[in-house]
């Protein structure tokens, strides 16, 4: 397109960045062929910088394709097209997320937030039901296997939290943590609720 159109698009993006309080810097020659853009840069766990989200302001293509709309005053006008990729390439985004958390996702993101190693099946399923009501993804392992085997497999599953419940926990109303400590069942549920809400 014309240089004046490009300049208008650059000014529009810069104005939007200022109005939204974004820290930005101009990088010449980095735009797409159809217009200038905002690139949102993220740093991964290894300190590498990646461009993920991008918003591009396109005054050019609508004009080239003769795209028009009719205003309330019955005038024909050419729209401005906004190209946006909120997370950029989905595959790149997921790769960065996996690296950032080293495969150990937080409770709110993990496909299996809590693994309940249930040696007492009834108590284990009751705890699992409480967690599900809170919106937590949970798996209750009630297989007829040794506790050692279940705990090893739970560690490999990369669940955010692994808890063990047996007859002792059922009698005392507690849960045993993977590190050997124990916690009141109510306190554990409160802790999980806060972690979920605070996106810890």
Coordinates of N, CA, C and O in Angstrom, one line a residue:
X1 N 0.8 -1.2 0.0 CA 0.0 0.0 0.0 C 0.8 1.3 0.0 O 2.1 1.2 -0.1
X2 N 0.2 2.4 0.1 CA 0.9 3.7 0.1 C 1.6 3.9 1.4 O 1.1 3.4 2.5
X3 N 2.6 4.7 1.4 CA 3.4 5.0 2.6 C 2.5 5.7 3.6 O 2.7 5.5 4.8
X4 N 1.6 6.6 3.2 CA 0.8 7.3 4.1 C -0.2 6.3 4.9 O -0.4 6.5 6.1
X5 N -0.6 5.3 4.2 CA -1.5 4.3 4.8 C -0.7 3.5 5.9 O -1.2 3.3 7.0
X6 N 0.5 3.1 5.5 CA 1.4 2.4 6.5 C 1.7 3.3 7.7 O 1.6 2.8 8.8
X7 N 1.9 4.6 7.5 CA 2.2 5.5 8.6 C 1.0 5.6 9.5 O 1.1 5.6 10.7
X8 N -0.2 5.7 8.9 CA -1.5 5.7 9.7 C -1.6 4.5 10.6 O -2.0 4.5 11.7
X9 N -1.3 3.3 10.0 CA -1.4 2.1 10.7 C -0.4 2.0 11.9 O -0.8 1.6 13.0
X10 N 0.8 2.5 11.6 CA 1.8 2.5 12.7 C 1.4 3.4 13.9 O 1.5 3.1 15.0
X11 N 0.8 4.6 13.5 CA 0.4 5.5 14.5 C -0.8 5.0 15.3 O -0.9 5.1 16.5
X12 N -1.7 4.3 14.6 CA -2.8 3.6 15.3 C -2.4 2.6 16.3 O -2.9 2.6 17.5
X13 N -1.4 1.8 16.0 CA -0.9 0.7 16.9 C -0.1 1.4 18.1 O -0.3 1.0 19.2
X14 N 0.7 2.4 17.7 CA 1.4 3.1 18.8 C 0.5 3.8 19.8 O 0.7 3.7 21.0
X15 N -0.6 4.4 19.3 CA -1.5 5.0 20.1 C -2.2 4.0 21.0 O -2.4 4.2 22.2
X16 N -2.6 2.8 20.5 CA -3.2 1.8 21.2 C -2.3 1.3 22.3 O -2.7 1.0 23.5
X17 N -1.0 1.1 22.0 CA 0.0 0.7 23.0 C 0.1 1.7 24.2 O 0.1 1.3 25.3
X18 N 0.1 3.0 23.8 CA 0.2 4.0 24.8 C -1.1 4.0 25.7 O -1.0 4.1 26.9
X19 N -2.2 4.0 25.1 CA -3.5 4.0 25.8 C -3.6 2.9 26.8 O -4.3 3.0 27.8
X20 N -3.0 1.7 26.5 CA -3.1 0.6 27.3 C -1.9 0.4 28.3 O -1.8 -0.6 28.9
X21 N -1.1 1.4 28.3 CA 0.1 1.4 29.2 C 1.1 0.3 29.0 O 1.7 -0.2 29.9
X22 N 1.2 -0.1 27.7 CA 2.2 -1.2 27.3 C 3.6 -0.6 27.2 O 3.8 0.5 26.6
X23 N 4.6 -1.3 27.7 CA 6.0 -1.0 27.5 C 6.3 -1.5 26.1 O 6.1 -2.7 25.8
X24 N 6.8 -0.6 25.2 CA 7.0 -1.1 23.9 C 8.3 -0.4 23.3 O 8.7 0.6 23.8
X25 N 8.8 -1.0 22.3 CA 9.9 -0.3 21.5 C 9.6 -0.6 20.0 O 9.1 -1.6 19.7
X26 N 10.0 0.4 19.2 CA 9.9 0.3 17.8 C 11.0 -0.6 17.2 O 12.2 -0.4 17.6
X27 N 10.7 -1.5 16.4 CA 11.7 -2.3 15.7 C 11.4 -2.2 14.2 O 10.4 -2.7 13.7
X28 N 12.3 -1.5 13.5 CA 12.1 -1.3 12.1 C 12.3 -2.6 11.3 O 13.1 -3.4 11.6
X29 N 11.4 -2.8 10.3 CA 11.6 -3.9 9.3 C 11.1 -5.2 9.8 O 11.3 -6.2 9.2
X30 N 10.3 -5.2 11.0 CA 9.8 -6.5 11.5 C 8.4 -6.8 11.2 O 7.8 -7.8 11.6
X31 N 7.7 -5.9 10.4 CA 6.3 -6.0 10.2 C 6.0 -7.1 9.1 O 6.8 -7.4 8.3
X32 N 4.7 -7.5 9.1 CA 4.2 -8.4 8.0 C 4.0 -7.5 6.8 O 4.0 -6.3 6.8
X33 N 3.9 -8.2 5.6 CA 3.9 -7.4 4.4 C 2.6 -6.5 4.2 O 2.6 -5.6 3.5
X34 N 1.5 -6.9 5.0 CA 0.3 -6.1 4.8 C 0.1 -5.1 5.9 O -0.9 -4.4 5.9
X35 N 1.0 -4.9 6.8 CA 0.9 -3.9 7.8 C 1.8 -4.0 9.0 O 2.3 -5.1 9.2
X36 N 1.9 -3.0 9.8 CA 2.7 -3.0 11.0 C 2.0 -3.9 12.1 O 0.8 -4.1 12.0
X37 N 2.8 -4.3 13.1 CA 2.2 -5.2 14.1 C 2.8 -5.0 15.4 O 3.8 -4.4 15.6
X38 N 2.0 -5.4 16.4 CA 2.5 -5.5 17.8 C 2.9 -6.9 18.1 O 2.1 -7.8 17.9
X39 N 4.1 -7.2 18.5 CA 4.5 -8.5 18.9 C 4.7 -8.5 20.4 O 5.3 -7.6 21.0
X40 N 4.1 -9.5 21.1 CA 4.2 -9.7 22.5 C 5.3 -10.7 22.8 O 5.1 -11.9 22.4
X41 N 6.3 -10.3 23.5 CA 7.5 -11.2 23.7 C 7.4 -11.8 25.1 O 7.0 -11.1 26.1
X42 N 7.7 -13.1 25.2 CA 7.7 -13.8 26.5 C 9.1 -14.5 26.7 O 9.7 -14.9 25.7
X43 N 9.5 -14.6 27.9 CA 10.7 -15.2 28.3 C 10.4 -16.6 28.9 O 9.6 -16.7 29.8
X44 N 11.1 -17.6 28.4 CA 10.8 -19.0 28.9 C 11.7 -19.3 30.2 O 12.5 -18.4 30.6
X45 N 11.6 -20.5 30.7 CA 12.3 -20.8 31.9 C 13.8 -20.8 31.7 O 14.6 -20.7 32.7
X46 N 14.3 -20.9 30.5 CA 15.7 -20.9 30.2 C 16.2 -19.5 29.8 O 17.4 -19.3 29.4
X47 N 15.4 -18.5 30.0 CA 15.8 -17.1 29.7 C 15.7 -16.7 28.2 O 16.2 -15.7 27.8
X48 N 15.2 -17.6 27.4 CA 15.1 -17.3 25.9 C 13.8 -16.5 25.7 O 12.8 -16.7 26.3
X49 N 13.9 -15.6 24.7 CA 12.8 -14.7 24.4 C 12.1 -15.3 23.2 O 12.7 -15.7 22.2
X50 N 10.7 -15.3 23.3 CA 9.9 -15.9 22.2 C 8.8 -14.9 21.9 O 8.2 -14.3 22.8
X51 N 8.5 -14.7 20.6 CA 7.3 -13.9 20.2 C 6.1 -14.9 20.2 O 6.1 -15.9 19.5
X52 N 5.1 -14.6 20.9 CA 3.9 -15.4 20.9 C 2.7 -14.6 20.3 O 2.4 -14.7 19.1
X53 N 2.0 -13.8 21.1 CA 0.9 -13.1 20.6 C 1.3 -12.0 19.6 O 2.4 -11.4 19.8
X54 N 0.5 -11.8 18.7 CA 0.7 -10.7 17.7 C -0.6 -10.1 17.3 O -1.6 -10.8 17.1
X55 N -0.6 -8.8 17.1 CA -1.8 -8.0 16.6 C -1.3 -7.2 15.5 O -0.4 -6.4 15.7
X56 N -1.9 -7.3 14.3 CA -1.5 -6.6 13.1 C -2.6 -5.7 12.6 O -3.8 -6.1 12.5
X57 N -2.3 -4.5 12.3 CA -3.2 -3.5 11.8 C -3.1 -3.4 10.3 O -2.1 -3.0 9.8
X58 N -4.2 -3.8 9.6 CA -4.1 -3.9 8.1 C -5.1 -2.9 7.5 O -6.3 -3.1 7.5
X59 N -4.5 -1.8 6.9 CA -5.3 -0.8 6.2 C -5.3 -1.2 4.7 O -6.0 -0.6 3.9
X60 N -4.5 -2.2 4.3 CA -4.2 -2.5 2.9 C -5.1 -3.5 2.3 O -5.7 -3.2 1.2
X61 N -5.2 -4.7 2.8 CA -6.0 -5.7 2.2 C -7.5 -5.4 2.0 O -8.0 -5.7 0.9
X62 N -8.2 -4.8 3.0 CA -9.6 -4.5 2.7 C -9.8 -3.6 1.5 O -10.7 -3.8 0.7
X63 N -8.8 -2.7 1.3 CA -8.9 -1.8 0.1 C -8.7 -2.6 -1.2 O -9.4 -2.5 -2.2
X64 N -7.6 -3.5 -1.1 CA -7.3 -4.3 -2.3 C -8.4 -5.2 -2.7 O -8.6 -5.5 -3.9
X65 N -9.2 -5.7 -1.7 CA -10.3 -6.7 -2.0 C -11.6 -6.0 -2.1 O -12.7 -6.6 -2.2
X66 N -11.6 -4.6 -2.1 CA -12.8 -3.8 -2.2 C -13.8 -4.2 -1.2 O -15.0 -4.3 -1.4
X67 N -13.4 -4.4 0.1 CA -14.3 -4.7 1.2 C -14.8 -3.4 1.7 O -14.1 -2.4 1.9
X68 N -16.1 -3.3 1.8 CA -16.8 -2.1 2.3 C -17.9 -2.4 3.3 O -18.4 -3.6 3.3
X69 N -18.3 -1.4 4.1 CA -19.5 -1.6 4.9 C -20.3 -0.3 4.8 O -19.8 0.8 4.3
X70 N -21.5 -0.3 5.2 CA -22.4 0.8 5.1 C -22.6 1.4 6.5 O -23.0 0.7 7.4
X71 N -22.3 2.7 6.6 CA -22.5 3.4 7.9 C -24.0 3.7 8.2 O -24.8 3.5 7.3
X72 N -24.2 4.2 9.4 CA -25.6 4.6 9.8 C -26.1 5.7 8.9 O -27.3 5.9 8.7
X73 N -25.2 6.5 8.3 CA -25.5 7.6 7.4 C -25.6 7.1 5.9 O -25.7 8.0 5.0
X74 N -25.6 5.8 5.7 CA -25.7 5.2 4.4 C -24.5 5.5 3.5 O -24.6 5.6 2.3
X75 N -23.4 5.7 4.1 CA -22.1 5.9 3.4 C -21.4 4.6 3.3 O -21.4 3.8 4.2
X76 N -20.6 4.4 2.2 CA -19.8 3.2 2.0 C -18.4 3.6 2.5 O -17.8 4.6 2.0
X77 N -17.9 2.7 3.4 CA -16.5 3.0 3.9 C -15.7 1.7 3.9 O -16.3 0.6 4.0
X78 N -14.4 1.8 3.8 CA -13.5 0.7 3.8 C -13.1 0.4 5.3 O -12.6 1.3 6.0
X79 N -13.3 -0.8 5.8 CA -12.9 -1.1 7.2 C -11.4 -1.3 7.3 O -10.6 -1.3 6.3
X80 N -11.0 -1.3 8.6 CA -9.6 -1.6 8.9 C -9.6 -3.0 9.4 O -10.4 -3.4 10.3
X81 N -8.7 -3.9 8.9 CA -8.7 -5.3 9.4 C -7.7 -5.4 10.5 O -6.6 -4.9 10.4
X82 N -8.1 -6.2 11.5 CA -7.1 -6.5 12.6 C -6.9 -8.0 12.6 O -7.8 -8.8 12.7
X83 N -5.6 -8.3 12.4 CA -5.2 -9.7 12.4 C -4.7 -10.0 13.8 O -3.8 -9.2 14.3
X84 N -5.2 -11.0 14.5 CA -4.6 -11.2 15.8 C -4.4 -12.7 16.1 O -5.3 -13.5 15.7
X85 N -3.3 -13.0 16.7 CA -3.1 -14.4 17.1 C -2.7 -14.3 18.6 O -1.6 -13.9 19.0
X86 N -3.7 -14.6 19.5 CA -3.6 -14.3 20.9 C -2.5 -15.1 21.5 O -1.8 -14.6 22.4
X87 N -2.3 -16.4 21.1 CA -1.2 -17.1 21.7 C -0.2 -17.5 20.6 O 0.7 -18.3 20.8
X88 N -0.2 -16.9 19.5 CA 0.7 -17.2 18.4 C 0.4 -18.6 17.9 O -0.7 -19.1 17.9
X89 N 1.5 -19.3 17.5 CA 1.4 -20.7 17.2 C 1.1 -21.5 18.4 O 1.8 -21.5 19.4
X90 N 0.0 -22.3 18.3 CA -0.4 -23.1 19.5 C 0.7 -24.1 19.9 O 0.9 -24.3 21.1
X91 N 1.3 -24.7 18.9 CA 2.4 -25.7 19.2 C 3.6 -25.0 19.9 O 4.1 -25.6 20.9
X92 N 3.9 -23.8 19.5 CA 5.0 -23.1 20.1 C 4.6 -22.7 21.6 O 5.4 -22.9 22.5
X93 N 3.4 -22.2 21.7 CA 2.9 -21.9 23.0 C 2.9 -23.0 24.0 O 3.4 -22.9 25.1
X94 N 2.5 -24.2 23.5 CA 2.5 -25.4 24.4 C 3.9 -25.8 24.7 O 4.2 -26.2 25.9
X95 N 4.8 -25.8 23.8 CA 6.2 -26.1 24.0 C 6.8 -25.3 25.1 O 7.5 -25.8 26.0
X96 N 6.5 -24.0 25.0 CA 7.1 -23.0 26.0 C 6.5 -23.3 27.4 O 7.2 -23.3 28.4
X97 N 5.2 -23.6 27.4 CA 4.5 -23.9 28.7 C 5.1 -25.1 29.3 O 5.4 -25.2 30.5
X98 N 5.3 -26.2 28.5 CA 5.8 -27.4 29.1 C 7.3 -27.2 29.6 O 7.6 -27.7 30.7
X99 N 8.1 -26.5 28.8 CA 9.5 -26.2 29.3 C 9.4 -25.3 30.5 O 10.2 -25.5 31.5
X100 N 8.6 -24.3 30.5 CA 8.5 -23.4 31.7 C 8.3 -24.1 33.0 O 8.9 -23.8 34.0
X101 N 7.3 -25.0 33.0 CA 6.9 -25.7 34.2 C 7.7 -27.1 34.3 O 7.4 -27.8 35.2
X102 N 8.6 -27.3 33.4 CA 9.4 -28.6 33.4 C 8.5 -29.8 33.4 O 8.8 -30.8 34.0
X103 N 7.3 -29.7 32.8 CA 6.3 -30.7 32.7 C 5.5 -30.9 34.0 O 4.6 -31.8 34.1
X104 N 5.8 -30.1 35.0 CA 5.1 -30.2 36.3 C 4.1 -29.0 36.4 O 4.4 -28.0 37.0
X105 N 2.9 -29.2 35.8 CA 2.0 -28.1 35.7 C 1.4 -27.7 37.1 O 1.2 -28.6 37.9
X106 N 1.0 -26.5 37.3 CA 0.3 -26.1 38.5 C -1.1 -26.7 38.5 O -1.6 -27.1 37.5
X107 N -1.7 -26.7 39.7 CA -3.0 -27.3 39.9 C -4.0 -26.9 38.9 O -4.7 -27.7 38.4
X108 N -4.1 -25.6 38.6 CA -5.1 -25.0 37.8 C -5.0 -25.4 36.3 O -5.9 -25.4 35.5
X109 N -3.8 -25.9 35.9 CA -3.5 -26.2 34.5 C -3.3 -27.7 34.3 O -3.5 -28.1 33.2
X110 N -3.0 -28.4 35.3 CA -2.6 -29.8 35.1 C -3.9 -30.7 34.8 O -4.9 -30.5 35.4
X111 N -3.7 -31.5 33.7 CA -4.8 -32.4 33.4 C -5.2 -33.3 34.6 O -6.3 -33.8 34.7
X112 N -4.2 -33.6 35.5 CA -4.5 -34.4 36.7 C -3.9 -33.6 37.9 O -2.7 -33.7 38.2
X113 N -4.7 -32.7 38.5 CA -4.2 -31.9 39.5 C -3.8 -32.6 40.8 O -2.9 -32.3 41.5
X114 N -4.7 -33.6 41.2 CA -4.4 -34.4 42.4 C -4.5 -35.9 42.1 O -5.5 -36.3 41.4
X115 N -3.6 -36.7 42.5 CA -3.7 -38.1 42.4 C -3.9 -38.6 43.9 O -3.1 -38.3 44.8
X116 N -5.0 -39.3 44.1 CA -5.3 -39.9 45.4 C -4.9 -41.3 45.4 O -5.5 -42.1 44.7
X117 N -3.9 -41.7 46.1 CA -3.5 -43.1 46.2 C -4.3 -43.7 47.4 O -4.1 -43.4 48.5
X118 N -5.4 -44.4 47.0 CA -6.4 -44.9 47.9 C -6.1 -46.3 48.4 O -6.3 -47.3 47.6
X119 N -5.7 -46.5 49.6 CA -5.6 -47.8 50.2 C -6.9 -48.1 51.0 O -7.2 -49.2 51.2
X120 N -7.6 -47.0 51.3 CA -9.0 -47.2 51.8 C -9.9 -46.6 50.7 O -10.0 -45.4 50.5
X121 N -10.5 -47.5 49.9 CA -11.3 -47.1 48.7 C -12.4 -46.1 49.0 O -12.5 -45.1 48.3
X122 N -13.2 -46.3 50.1 CA -14.3 -45.5 50.4 C -13.9 -44.1 50.7 O -14.4 -43.1 50.2
X123 N -12.9 -43.9 51.6 CA -12.3 -42.6 52.0 C -11.7 -41.9 50.8 O -11.9 -40.7 50.6
X124 N -11.0 -42.7 50.0 CA -10.3 -42.1 48.8 C -11.3 -41.5 47.8 O -11.1 -40.4 47.3
X125 N -12.4 -42.3 47.6 CA -13.4 -41.8 46.6 C -14.2 -40.6 47.2 O -14.6 -39.7 46.4
X126 N -14.4 -40.6 48.5 CA -15.0 -39.4 49.1 C -14.2 -38.2 49.0 O -14.7 -37.1 48.7
X127 N -12.9 -38.3 49.2 CA -11.9 -37.2 49.0 C -11.9 -36.7 47.5 O -12.0 -35.5 47.3
X128 N -11.9 -37.7 46.6 CA -11.9 -37.4 45.2 C -13.2 -36.6 44.8 O -13.1 -35.6 44.1
X129 N -14.3 -37.0 45.4 CA -15.6 -36.3 45.1 C -15.6 -34.9 45.6 O -16.0 -34.0 44.9
X130 N -15.0 -34.7 46.8 CA -14.9 -33.3 47.3 C -14.0 -32.4 46.4 O -14.3 -31.3 46.2
X131 N -12.9 -33.0 45.9 CA -12.0 -32.2 45.0 C -12.7 -31.9 43.7 O -12.6 -30.8 43.2
X132 N -13.4 -32.9 43.2 CA -14.2 -32.6 41.9 C -15.2 -31.5 42.1 O -15.4 -30.7 41.2
X133 N -15.9 -31.5 43.2 CA -16.9 -30.4 43.4 C -16.2 -29.0 43.4 O -16.9 -28.1 43.1
X134 N -15.0 -29.0 43.8 CA -14.2 -27.7 43.8 C -13.7 -27.4 42.4 O -13.1 -26.3 42.2
X135 N -13.9 -28.3 41.4 CA -13.4 -28.0 40.1 C -12.0 -28.5 39.8 O -11.4 -28.1 38.8
X136 N -11.5 -29.4 40.7 CA -10.1 -29.9 40.5 C -10.2 -31.2 39.8 O -11.0 -32.1 40.1
X137 N -9.3 -31.4 38.8 CA -9.2 -32.7 38.1 C -8.4 -33.6 39.0 O -7.3 -33.4 39.4
X138 N -9.0 -34.8 39.3 CA -8.5 -35.7 40.2 C -8.6 -37.1 39.7 O -9.6 -37.4 39.0
X139 N -7.6 -37.9 40.1 CA -7.7 -39.4 39.7 C -7.5 -40.1 41.0 O -6.6 -39.9 41.8
X140 N -8.5 -41.0 41.3 CA -8.4 -41.9 42.5 C -7.9 -43.2 42.1 O -8.5 -43.9 41.3
X141 N -6.7 -43.6 42.5 CA -6.1 -44.9 42.2 C -6.5 -45.9 43.3 O -5.9 -46.0 44.3
X142 N -7.6 -46.7 42.9 CA -8.1 -47.6 43.9 C -7.7 -49.1 43.5 O -8.4 -50.0 43.9
X143 N -6.7 -49.2 42.6 CA -6.4 -50.6 42.1 C -5.9 -51.4 43.3 O -5.3 -50.9 44.3
X144 N -6.0 -52.7 43.1 CA -5.5 -53.7 44.1 C -4.0 -53.9 43.9 O -3.6 -55.0 43.5
X145 N -3.2 -52.9 44.1 CA -1.8 -52.9 44.0 C -1.1 -52.5 45.3 O -1.8 -51.9 46.1
X146 N 0.2 -52.7 45.4 CA 0.9 -52.3 46.6 C 0.9 -50.7 46.6 O 0.9 -50.1 45.6
X147 N 1.0 -50.2 47.9 CA 1.1 -48.7 48.0 C 2.4 -48.2 47.3 O 2.4 -47.2 46.6
X148 N 3.5 -48.9 47.4 CA 4.8 -48.5 46.8 C 4.6 -48.4 45.3 O 5.1 -47.4 44.7
X149 N 4.0 -49.3 44.7 CA 3.8 -49.3 43.2 C 2.9 -48.1 42.8 O 3.2 -47.4 41.9
X150 N 1.8 -47.9 43.6 CA 0.9 -46.8 43.3 C 1.6 -45.5 43.4 O 1.4 -44.6 42.6
X151 N 2.4 -45.3 44.5 CA 3.1 -44.0 44.7 C 4.2 -43.8 43.6 O 4.3 -42.7 43.1
X152 N 4.9 -44.8 43.2 CA 5.9 -44.7 42.1 C 5.2 -44.2 40.9 O 5.7 -43.3 40.2
X153 N 4.1 -44.8 40.5 CA 3.4 -44.5 39.3 C 2.8 -43.1 39.4 O 2.8 -42.3 38.4
X154 N 2.4 -42.7 40.6 CA 1.8 -41.4 40.8 C 2.9 -40.3 40.6 O 2.7 -39.3 40.0
X155 N 4.1 -40.6 41.1 CA 5.2 -39.7 40.9 C 5.6 -39.5 39.4 O 5.8 -38.4 38.9
X156 N 5.5 -40.6 38.6 CA 5.8 -40.5 37.2 C 4.6 -39.8 36.4 O 4.9 -39.3 35.3
X157 N 3.4 -39.7 37.0 CA 2.3 -39.1 36.4 C 2.4 -37.6 36.3 O 1.7 -37.0 35.5
X158 N 3.3 -37.0 37.1 CA 3.5 -35.6 37.2 C 2.2 -34.9 37.6 O 1.9 -33.7 37.2
X159 N 1.4 -35.5 38.4 CA 0.3 -34.8 39.1 C 0.9 -33.7 39.9 O 2.0 -33.9 40.5
X160 N 0.1 -32.6 40.1 CA 0.6 -31.5 40.9 C 0.8 -32.0 42.4 O 1.7 -31.7 43.0
X161 N -0.2 -32.7 42.9 CA -0.2 -33.2 44.2 C -0.5 -34.7 44.3 O -1.4 -35.1 43.6
X162 N 0.2 -35.4 45.1 CA -0.1 -36.8 45.3 C -0.3 -37.0 46.8 O 0.5 -36.6 47.6
X163 N -1.5 -37.6 47.2 CA -1.8 -37.8 48.6 C -2.2 -39.3 48.7 O -2.7 -39.9 47.8
X164 N -1.9 -39.8 49.9 CA -2.1 -41.2 50.3 C -3.2 -41.2 51.4 O -3.1 -40.5 52.4
X165 N -4.2 -42.1 51.2 CA -5.2 -42.2 52.2 C -5.4 -43.7 52.4 O -5.7 -44.5 51.5
X166 N -5.3 -44.1 53.7 CA -5.5 -45.5 54.1 C -6.5 -45.5 55.3 O -7.2 -44.5 55.6
X167 N -6.5 -46.6 56.0 CA -7.4 -46.8 57.2 C -7.0 -45.7 58.3 O -7.9 -45.2 58.9
X168 N -5.7 -45.5 58.5 CA -5.3 -44.6 59.5 C -5.9 -43.1 59.2 O -6.4 -42.5 60.1
X169 N -5.7 -42.7 57.9 CA -6.2 -41.4 57.5 C -7.8 -41.3 57.6 O -8.3 -40.3 58.0
X170 N -8.4 -42.4 57.2 CA -9.9 -42.5 57.3 C -10.4 -42.3 58.7 O -11.3 -41.6 59.0
X171 N -9.7 -42.9 59.7 CA -10.1 -42.8 61.1 C -9.8 -41.4 61.7 O -10.6 -40.9 62.4
X172 N -8.7 -40.8 61.2 CA -8.3 -39.5 61.8 C -8.8 -38.3 61.0 O -8.6 -37.2 61.4
X173 N -9.4 -38.6 59.8 CA -9.9 -37.5 59.0 C -8.7 -36.7 58.4 O -8.8 -35.4 58.3
X174 N -7.7 -37.3 58.0 CA -6.5 -36.6 57.5 C -6.1 -37.1 56.1 O -6.8 -38.1 55.6
X175 N -5.1 -36.5 55.5 CA -4.5 -37.1 54.3 C -3.0 -37.0 54.5 O -2.5 -36.2 55.1
X176 N -2.3 -38.0 53.9 CA -0.9 -38.1 54.0 C -0.3 -37.5 52.7 O -0.7 -37.9 51.6
X177 N 0.7 -36.6 52.8 CA 1.3 -36.1 51.7 C 2.5 -36.9 51.2 O 3.0 -37.8 52.0
X178 N 3.0 -36.7 50.0 CA 4.0 -37.5 49.5 C 5.3 -37.4 50.3 O 6.1 -38.3 50.3
X179 N 5.5 -36.2 50.9 CA 6.7 -36.0 51.7 C 6.7 -36.6 53.1 O 7.6 -36.5 53.9
X180 N 5.6 -37.4 53.4 CA 5.5 -38.1 54.7 C 4.7 -37.3 55.7 O 4.4 -37.9 56.8
X181 N 4.5 -36.0 55.5 CA 3.7 -35.2 56.5 C 2.2 -35.6 56.3 O 1.8 -36.2 55.3
X182 N 1.4 -35.2 57.3 CA -0.1 -35.4 57.2 C -0.8 -34.1 57.4 O -0.2 -33.2 58.1
X183 N -2.0 -34.0 57.0 CA -2.8 -32.7 57.1 C -4.2 -33.1 57.3 O -4.7 -34.1 56.7
X184 N -4.9 -32.3 58.1 CA -6.3 -32.4 58.2 C -7.0 -32.3 56.9 O -6.7 -31.5 56.0
X185 N -8.0 -33.2 56.7 CA -8.7 -33.2 55.4 C -9.3 -31.9 55.0 O -9.2 -31.4 53.8
X186 N -9.9 -31.2 55.9 CA -10.5 -29.9 55.7 C -9.5 -28.9 55.3 O -9.7 -28.1 54.4
X187 N -8.3 -28.9 56.0 CA -7.2 -28.0 55.7 C -6.7 -28.2 54.3 O -6.3 -27.3 53.6
X188 N -6.6 -29.5 54.0 CA -6.1 -29.9 52.6 C -7.0 -29.3 51.5 O -6.6 -28.7 50.6
X189 N -8.3 -29.5 51.7 CA -9.3 -29.0 50.7 C -9.2 -27.5 50.6 O -9.3 -26.9 49.5
X190 N -9.0 -26.8 51.8 CA -8.9 -25.4 51.8 C -7.7 -24.9 51.0 O -7.7 -24.0 50.2
X191 N -6.6 -25.6 51.3 CA -5.3 -25.3 50.6 C -5.5 -25.5 49.1 O -5.0 -24.7 48.3
X192 N -6.1 -26.6 48.7 CA -6.3 -26.8 47.2 C -7.2 -25.7 46.6 O -6.9 -25.3 45.5
X193 N -8.2 -25.3 47.4 CA -9.1 -24.3 46.9 C -8.4 -23.0 46.7 O -8.5 -22.3 45.6
X194 N -7.6 -22.6 47.6 CA -6.8 -21.3 47.5 C -5.8 -21.4 46.4 O -5.6 -20.4 45.6
X195 N -5.2 -22.5 46.2 CA -4.2 -22.7 45.1 C -4.9 -22.6 43.8 O -4.3 -22.0 42.8
X196 N -6.1 -23.2 43.7 CA -6.8 -23.1 42.4 C -7.2 -21.7 42.1 O -7.1 -21.2 41.0
X197 N -7.7 -21.0 43.1 CA -8.2 -19.6 42.9 C -7.1 -18.6 42.7 O -7.2 -17.7 41.9
X198 N -6.0 -18.8 43.3 CA -4.8 -17.9 43.2 C -3.9 -18.1 42.0 O -3.0 -17.4 41.8
X199 N -4.2 -19.2 41.3 CA -3.4 -19.6 40.1 C -1.9 -19.8 40.5 O -1.0 -19.3 39.9
X200 N -1.7 -20.4 41.7 CA -0.3 -20.6 42.2 C 0.4 -21.7 41.4 O -0.2 -22.6 40.9

